Amino acid sequence: PKGTPGLLRMAAGGAIFIDEFADLSPDLQVLLLDVIEQKPLRPLGAGATEFVPDVDLVFATNRPVDGLIRHDLLNRITVRIDLPPLA
């Protein structure tokens, strides 16, 4: 609803955990890339653009992302940790 802060604004100064990011649509990947590159965005219902607040984005997936995630988005994720299954 109009006037409700979005998730990025509510998480300002904190972090957002994005699980199974290999399942993100190509359109959503572009939006996330814009957020990571600190480009302005326009919240739904807003008349003006604003910059993304200081938010850490944490991504996780349990499968290989090759061919599923844009290479420019993968390059912006600065730390990649591959962990073996705990089983």
Coordinates of C-alpha atoms in Angstrom, one line a residue:
P1 CA 0.0 0.0 0.0
K2 CA 1.0 3.6 -0.6
G3 CA 3.1 5.0 2.2
T4 CA 4.3 1.6 3.4
P5 CA 8.1 1.4 3.5
G6 CA 9.6 -1.2 1.2
L7 CA 11.8 -4.0 2.3
L8 CA 15.0 -2.2 1.4
R9 CA 14.0 0.9 3.4
M10 CA 12.9 -1.3 6.4
A11 CA 16.2 -3.1 6.3
A12 CA 18.3 0.1 6.3
G13 CA 21.4 -0.4 8.4
G14 CA 20.9 -4.2 8.4
A15 CA 20.8 -7.1 6.0
I16 CA 18.4 -9.0 3.7
F17 CA 18.9 -12.7 3.2
I18 CA 17.9 -13.9 -0.3
D19 CA 17.7 -17.7 -0.3
E20 CA 17.8 -19.8 -3.5
F21 CA 18.8 -16.8 -5.6
A22 CA 19.5 -19.2 -8.5
D23 CA 15.7 -19.3 -8.9
L24 CA 15.4 -15.5 -9.4
S25 CA 13.8 -14.4 -12.7
P26 CA 16.0 -12.5 -15.2
D27 CA 14.0 -9.3 -14.5
L28 CA 14.6 -9.6 -10.8
Q29 CA 18.3 -10.2 -11.3
V30 CA 18.5 -6.9 -13.2
L31 CA 16.7 -5.1 -10.3
L32 CA 19.1 -6.6 -7.8
L33 CA 22.1 -5.6 -9.9
D34 CA 20.8 -2.0 -9.9
V35 CA 20.5 -2.1 -6.1
I36 CA 24.0 -3.5 -5.7
E37 CA 25.4 -0.8 -8.0
Q38 CA 23.6 1.9 -5.9
K39 CA 21.4 3.2 -8.7
P40 CA 18.3 5.1 -7.7
L41 CA 15.0 3.3 -7.7
R42 CA 11.4 4.4 -7.6
P43 CA 9.2 2.7 -5.0
L44 CA 5.7 1.6 -6.1
G45 CA 3.3 4.5 -5.9
A46 CA 6.1 7.0 -5.4
G47 CA 6.5 10.0 -7.7
A48 CA 10.3 10.4 -7.2
T49 CA 13.3 8.2 -7.3
E50 CA 15.5 7.6 -4.2
F51 CA 18.8 5.9 -3.5
V52 CA 18.9 2.5 -1.9
P53 CA 19.7 2.7 1.9
D54 CA 22.8 1.1 3.4
V55 CA 21.7 -2.6 3.3
D56 CA 23.8 -5.7 3.1
L57 CA 22.5 -8.4 0.7
V58 CA 23.3 -12.0 1.6
F59 CA 22.7 -14.6 -1.2
A60 CA 22.5 -18.4 -0.8
T61 CA 21.7 -21.3 -3.0
N62 CA 22.2 -25.1 -2.8
R63 CA 23.0 -25.7 -6.5
P64 CA 25.4 -24.5 -9.2
V65 CA 24.5 -21.1 -10.6
D66 CA 26.3 -21.3 -13.9
G67 CA 23.9 -20.4 -16.7
L68 CA 21.2 -19.4 -14.2
I69 CA 22.5 -16.1 -12.9
R70 CA 23.8 -13.2 -14.9
H71 CA 27.6 -13.0 -14.9
D72 CA 27.6 -9.3 -14.1
L73 CA 25.4 -10.0 -11.0
L74 CA 27.8 -12.8 -9.9
N75 CA 30.8 -10.5 -10.4
R76 CA 29.2 -7.9 -8.0
I77 CA 28.8 -10.5 -5.2
T78 CA 32.2 -10.1 -3.7
V79 CA 32.5 -13.1 -1.5
R80 CA 31.7 -16.6 -2.7
I81 CA 31.9 -19.5 -0.3
D82 CA 31.3 -23.0 -1.5
L83 CA 30.4 -25.4 1.3
P84 CA 30.1 -29.2 1.1
P85 CA 26.8 -30.7 2.2
L86 CA 26.7 -31.4 6.0
A87 CA 25.4 -34.9 5.4

